Amino acid sequence: MIKNILNAIKAYAGTFKLIGQLGLWKYFGVPMAISFLTAVAIGFLAWGLSDNLGAFISKIWFWEWGAETFRTISDFIGALIIIALGLILYRHIVMALSAPFMSPVSEKIEKHLFGENHSHRNTSNLGQLWRGIRINVRNLLMELLFTIPIILIGFIPVIGIISSVLLFLVQSYYAGFGNMDYTLERHYKYSESIQFVSRNKGLAIGNGMVFMLMLLIPVVGIILVLPLSVTAASTETLKVLESTKQIGFNGDLDRN
């Protein structure tokens, strides 16, 4: 897994060059706009709700002494929860709506790496959008299933320290999952894609780690995160797919 994580991270190094070489920037215009507008909308929502959540959390403190301090802590905790949930919603909304624009990018990268002689499932823009929505709704529910207990662990002294690391890894995995599926949707059905990513968790985590870190860069990170992460995910996913095909082909030859 460690090797795959490192390979997925290294794949980002050549993304700018590959995007320019294949003329892919034109495909990223709408997704970058979706990414920016979604981030702004969720940012305003988080700003408006954090105080309300903080006030709700502060009600569990019944004593007068320390009430002001606990309210400050509650506002901070409320902001963290809103930010964590906001990032989750942001990623899945953007990835679902960008599917029809990202699939052609992945296909052009595949033709560049392995030529015209590659077989894949024929899918329409509507089918790609529906696949994106289906995958991301599924991943959103799974991510929330893990995220909520991890956030609760954060309240436990000492043990709570690991919650931030776990939260980052979970969010990285599902971010990478979404980026990989733009390639997988041409080759695998819904359930088969889930199995593929499960077998290649390192690729998803490594790709998603850079994705998550890029979101920390104001404005620029939000705009560039999808083009770079999808390009990096496509190259590594395609390499694994090609390797799998070669192993299967050689295995058939051995059996014959």
Short mmCIF file of C-alpha atoms in Angstrom, two decimals:
data_model
loop_
_atom_site.label_atom_id
_atom_site.label_comp_id
_atom_site.label_asym_id
_atom_site.label_seq_id
_atom_site.Cartn_x
_atom_site.Cartn_y
_atom_site.Cartn_z
CA MET A 1 0.00 0.00 0.00
CA ILE A 2 2.84 2.41 0.86
CA LYS A 3 4.30 1.96 -2.63
CA ASN A 4 0.96 2.80 -4.26
CA ILE A 5 0.52 5.86 -2.02
CA LEU A 6 3.94 7.15 -3.10
CA ASN A 7 3.25 6.39 -6.79
CA ALA A 8 -0.05 8.29 -6.60
CA ILE A 9 1.69 11.30 -5.02
CA LYS A 10 4.54 11.24 -7.57
CA ALA A 11 2.00 11.22 -10.42
CA TYR A 12 1.19 14.87 -9.68
CA ALA A 13 4.70 15.89 -10.77
CA GLY A 14 3.97 15.59 -14.49
CA THR A 15 0.37 16.80 -14.54
CA PHE A 16 0.95 20.36 -15.78
CA LYS A 17 3.12 19.09 -18.65
CA LEU A 18 0.63 16.38 -19.65
CA ILE A 19 -2.36 18.73 -19.53
CA GLY A 20 -0.56 21.24 -21.75
CA GLN A 21 0.76 18.56 -24.13
CA LEU A 22 -2.70 17.05 -24.71
CA GLY A 23 -4.57 20.37 -24.71
CA LEU A 24 -6.78 19.36 -21.81
CA TRP A 25 -7.30 22.77 -20.21
CA LYS A 26 -10.40 23.40 -22.34
CA TYR A 27 -12.16 20.50 -20.61
CA PHE A 28 -11.54 21.93 -17.16
CA GLY A 29 -13.27 25.32 -17.59
CA VAL A 30 -16.73 24.25 -16.41
CA PRO A 31 -15.46 21.95 -13.61
CA MET A 32 -13.19 24.73 -12.28
CA ALA A 33 -16.18 27.10 -12.24
CA ILE A 34 -18.28 24.45 -10.45
CA SER A 35 -15.48 23.95 -7.93
CA PHE A 36 -15.10 27.66 -7.20
CA LEU A 37 -18.82 28.43 -6.90
CA THR A 38 -19.46 25.36 -4.73
CA ALA A 39 -16.60 26.30 -2.41
CA VAL A 40 -17.91 29.87 -2.06
CA ALA A 41 -21.46 28.66 -1.34
CA ILE A 42 -20.33 26.13 1.28
CA GLY A 43 -17.95 28.72 2.78
CA PHE A 44 -20.80 31.18 3.37
CA LEU A 45 -22.97 28.37 4.74
CA ALA A 46 -20.22 27.30 7.15
CA TRP A 47 -19.66 30.88 8.28
CA GLY A 48 -23.35 31.29 9.04
CA LEU A 49 -23.85 27.98 10.84
CA SER A 50 -20.67 27.69 12.93
CA ASP A 51 -21.89 30.13 15.63
CA ASN A 52 -25.27 28.42 15.82
CA LEU A 53 -23.66 25.01 16.24
CA GLY A 54 -21.27 26.43 18.82
CA ALA A 55 -24.20 27.85 20.81
CA PHE A 56 -25.94 24.47 20.68
CA ILE A 57 -22.84 22.62 21.92
CA SER A 58 -22.28 25.15 24.72
CA LYS A 59 -25.68 24.26 26.24
CA ILE A 60 -24.27 21.02 27.64
CA TRP A 61 -22.27 23.12 30.14
CA PHE A 62 -24.66 23.81 33.04
CA TRP A 63 -22.33 25.67 35.41
CA GLU A 64 -21.67 29.40 35.51
CA TRP A 65 -17.95 29.10 36.19
CA GLY A 66 -16.03 28.52 32.99
CA ALA A 67 -19.13 29.11 30.85
CA GLU A 68 -17.49 31.82 28.77
CA THR A 69 -14.41 29.69 28.16
CA PHE A 70 -16.53 26.69 27.22
CA ARG A 71 -18.55 28.84 24.81
CA THR A 72 -15.31 29.85 23.06
CA ILE A 73 -14.26 26.21 22.86
CA SER A 74 -17.74 25.28 21.59
CA ASP A 75 -17.53 27.87 18.80
CA PHE A 76 -14.16 26.42 17.77
CA ILE A 77 -15.47 22.84 17.82
CA GLY A 78 -18.56 23.92 15.89
CA ALA A 79 -16.38 25.56 13.25
CA LEU A 80 -14.25 22.39 12.92
CA ILE A 81 -17.32 20.19 12.48
CA ILE A 82 -18.81 22.53 9.88
CA ILE A 83 -15.51 22.71 7.99
CA ALA A 84 -15.09 18.91 8.03
CA LEU A 85 -18.65 18.30 6.80
CA GLY A 86 -18.35 21.19 4.34
CA LEU A 87 -15.23 19.68 2.77
CA ILE A 88 -17.01 16.35 2.41
CA LEU A 89 -20.04 17.92 0.73
CA TYR A 90 -17.86 20.13 -1.46
CA ARG A 91 -15.86 17.22 -2.85
CA HIS A 92 -18.79 14.98 -3.63
CA ILE A 93 -20.90 17.73 -5.21
CA VAL A 94 -18.03 18.88 -7.43
CA MET A 95 -16.99 15.36 -8.41
CA ALA A 96 -20.54 14.27 -9.25
CA LEU A 97 -21.33 17.31 -11.42
CA SER A 98 -17.93 17.23 -13.15
CA ALA A 99 -18.17 13.60 -14.32
CA PRO A 100 -19.26 14.34 -17.94
CA PHE A 101 -16.27 16.72 -18.34
CA MET A 102 -13.66 14.54 -16.65
CA SER A 103 -14.34 11.29 -18.50
CA PRO A 104 -13.12 12.69 -21.88
CA VAL A 105 -9.95 13.89 -20.13
CA SER A 106 -9.25 10.40 -18.83
CA GLU A 107 -9.97 8.90 -22.25
CA LYS A 108 -7.53 11.24 -23.99
CA ILE A 109 -4.85 10.35 -21.46
CA GLU A 110 -5.52 6.66 -22.11
CA LYS A 111 -5.12 7.11 -25.87
CA HIS A 112 -1.90 9.03 -25.28
CA LEU A 113 -0.42 6.35 -23.01
CA PHE A 114 -1.61 3.18 -24.74
CA GLY A 115 -2.71 4.16 -28.25
CA GLU A 116 -6.04 3.83 -30.02
CA ASN A 117 -6.36 0.08 -29.54
CA HIS A 118 -8.06 0.04 -26.17
CA SER A 119 -11.48 -1.38 -25.40
CA HIS A 120 -13.92 0.16 -22.97
CA ARG A 121 -17.60 0.55 -22.22
CA ASN A 122 -19.46 3.14 -24.31
CA THR A 123 -21.15 5.66 -22.01
CA SER A 124 -23.14 8.83 -22.68
CA ASN A 125 -22.79 12.19 -20.92
CA LEU A 126 -26.04 11.53 -19.08
CA GLY A 127 -24.81 8.08 -18.10
CA GLN A 128 -21.53 9.55 -16.84
CA LEU A 129 -23.41 12.15 -14.80
CA TRP A 130 -25.69 9.51 -13.28
CA ARG A 131 -22.69 7.28 -12.55
CA GLY A 132 -20.92 10.24 -10.89
CA ILE A 133 -23.96 11.05 -8.75
CA ARG A 134 -24.44 7.40 -7.77
CA ILE A 135 -20.80 6.85 -6.82
CA ASN A 136 -20.53 10.10 -4.89
CA VAL A 137 -23.79 9.64 -2.98
CA ARG A 138 -22.57 6.18 -1.98
CA ASN A 139 -19.16 7.53 -0.99
CA LEU A 140 -20.72 10.46 0.89
CA LEU A 141 -22.80 8.11 3.05
CA MET A 142 -19.82 5.82 3.67
CA GLU A 143 -17.57 8.76 4.53
CA LEU A 144 -20.09 10.19 6.98
CA LEU A 145 -20.41 6.74 8.55
CA PHE A 146 -16.68 6.86 9.37
CA THR A 147 -16.34 10.61 9.95
CA ILE A 148 -18.95 11.07 12.69
CA PRO A 149 -17.39 8.48 15.07
CA ILE A 150 -13.92 9.89 14.33
CA ILE A 151 -15.08 13.40 15.26
CA LEU A 152 -16.54 12.00 18.50
CA ILE A 153 -13.22 10.30 19.25
CA GLY A 154 -11.64 13.74 19.03
CA PHE A 155 -13.34 14.69 22.30
CA ILE A 156 -11.53 11.91 24.21
CA PRO A 157 -8.33 13.13 25.91
CA VAL A 158 -5.03 11.68 24.56
CA ILE A 159 -6.77 9.20 22.21
CA GLY A 160 -8.44 12.13 20.47
CA ILE A 161 -5.09 13.19 18.99
CA ILE A 162 -5.31 10.46 16.35
CA SER A 163 -8.75 11.62 15.20
CA SER A 164 -7.28 14.35 12.95
CA VAL A 165 -5.01 11.82 11.23
CA LEU A 166 -7.84 9.33 10.77
CA LEU A 167 -10.14 12.04 9.45
CA PHE A 168 -7.52 13.14 6.92
CA LEU A 169 -6.94 9.56 5.71
CA VAL A 170 -10.66 8.83 5.35
CA GLN A 171 -11.27 12.03 3.40
CA SER A 172 -8.19 11.36 1.26
CA TYR A 173 -9.40 7.85 0.40
CA TYR A 174 -12.80 8.98 -0.81
CA ALA A 175 -11.36 11.97 -2.67
CA GLY A 176 -9.00 9.62 -4.53
CA PHE A 177 -11.86 7.17 -5.09
CA GLY A 178 -13.85 9.84 -6.92
CA ASN A 179 -10.89 10.86 -9.07
CA MET A 180 -10.15 7.26 -10.04
CA ASP A 181 -13.74 6.52 -11.04
CA TYR A 182 -13.58 8.93 -13.98
CA THR A 183 -11.34 6.28 -15.57
CA LEU A 184 -12.95 3.20 -14.07
CA GLU A 185 -16.44 4.07 -15.37
CA ARG A 186 -15.32 3.22 -18.92
CA HIS A 187 -13.90 -0.15 -17.90
CA TYR A 188 -15.95 -1.42 -14.99
CA LYS A 189 -19.52 -1.51 -13.82
CA TYR A 190 -20.49 0.21 -10.56
CA SER A 191 -19.83 -2.72 -8.22
CA GLU A 192 -16.64 -3.71 -10.07
CA SER A 193 -15.20 -0.20 -9.61
CA ILE A 194 -15.81 -0.35 -5.88
CA GLN A 195 -13.92 -3.66 -5.74
CA PHE A 196 -11.05 -2.24 -7.84
CA VAL A 197 -10.56 0.77 -5.55
CA SER A 198 -10.81 -1.49 -2.50
CA ARG A 199 -7.94 -3.57 -3.90
CA ASN A 200 -5.92 -0.42 -4.65
CA LYS A 201 -6.53 1.68 -1.54
CA GLY A 202 -3.00 3.10 -1.68
CA LEU A 203 -3.63 4.80 -5.02
CA ALA A 204 -6.84 6.38 -3.72
CA ILE A 205 -5.25 7.56 -0.47
CA GLY A 206 -2.12 8.96 -2.15
CA ASN A 207 -4.08 10.85 -4.78
CA GLY A 208 -6.56 12.12 -2.20
CA MET A 209 -3.84 13.29 0.19
CA VAL A 210 -2.52 15.79 -2.35
CA PHE A 211 -6.12 16.72 -3.25
CA MET A 212 -6.89 17.56 0.38
CA LEU A 213 -3.66 19.52 0.88
CA MET A 214 -4.32 21.56 -2.26
CA LEU A 215 -7.61 22.73 -0.80
CA LEU A 216 -5.60 24.54 1.88
CA ILE A 217 -4.20 26.88 -0.79
CA PRO A 218 -6.59 29.87 -0.97
CA VAL A 219 -8.49 30.26 -4.29
CA VAL A 220 -5.75 28.74 -6.49
CA GLY A 221 -6.01 25.36 -4.80
CA ILE A 222 -9.78 25.23 -5.26
CA ILE A 223 -9.48 26.09 -8.96
CA LEU A 224 -6.60 23.75 -9.85
CA VAL A 225 -7.32 20.83 -7.55
CA LEU A 226 -9.63 18.97 -9.94
CA PRO A 227 -7.52 19.26 -13.14
CA LEU A 228 -4.34 18.13 -11.40
CA SER A 229 -5.85 15.40 -9.24
CA VAL A 230 -7.93 13.87 -12.05
CA THR A 231 -4.93 13.84 -14.41
CA ALA A 232 -2.72 12.23 -11.76
CA ALA A 233 -5.40 9.68 -10.84
CA SER A 234 -6.01 8.81 -14.50
CA THR A 235 -2.36 8.05 -15.26
CA GLU A 236 -1.90 5.77 -12.25
CA THR A 237 -5.27 4.05 -12.57
CA LEU A 238 -4.63 3.35 -16.25
CA LYS A 239 -1.23 1.85 -15.46
CA VAL A 240 -2.81 -0.56 -12.98
CA LEU A 241 -5.59 -1.42 -15.45
CA GLU A 242 -3.05 -2.12 -18.19
CA SER A 243 -0.96 -4.22 -15.83
CA THR A 244 -4.06 -6.20 -14.86
CA LYS A 245 -4.87 -6.82 -18.52
CA GLN A 246 -1.33 -8.00 -19.20
CA ILE A 247 -1.43 -10.39 -16.26
CA GLY A 248 -4.76 -11.74 -17.44
CA PHE A 249 -3.49 -12.11 -21.01
CA ASN A 250 -0.33 -13.92 -19.91
CA GLY A 251 -2.38 -16.15 -17.64
CA ASP A 252 -4.61 -17.13 -20.57
CA LEU A 253 -1.52 -17.97 -22.63
CA ASP A 254 -0.11 -20.12 -19.83
CA ARG A 255 -3.37 -22.04 -19.56
CA ASN A 256 -3.36 -22.63 -23.32
#
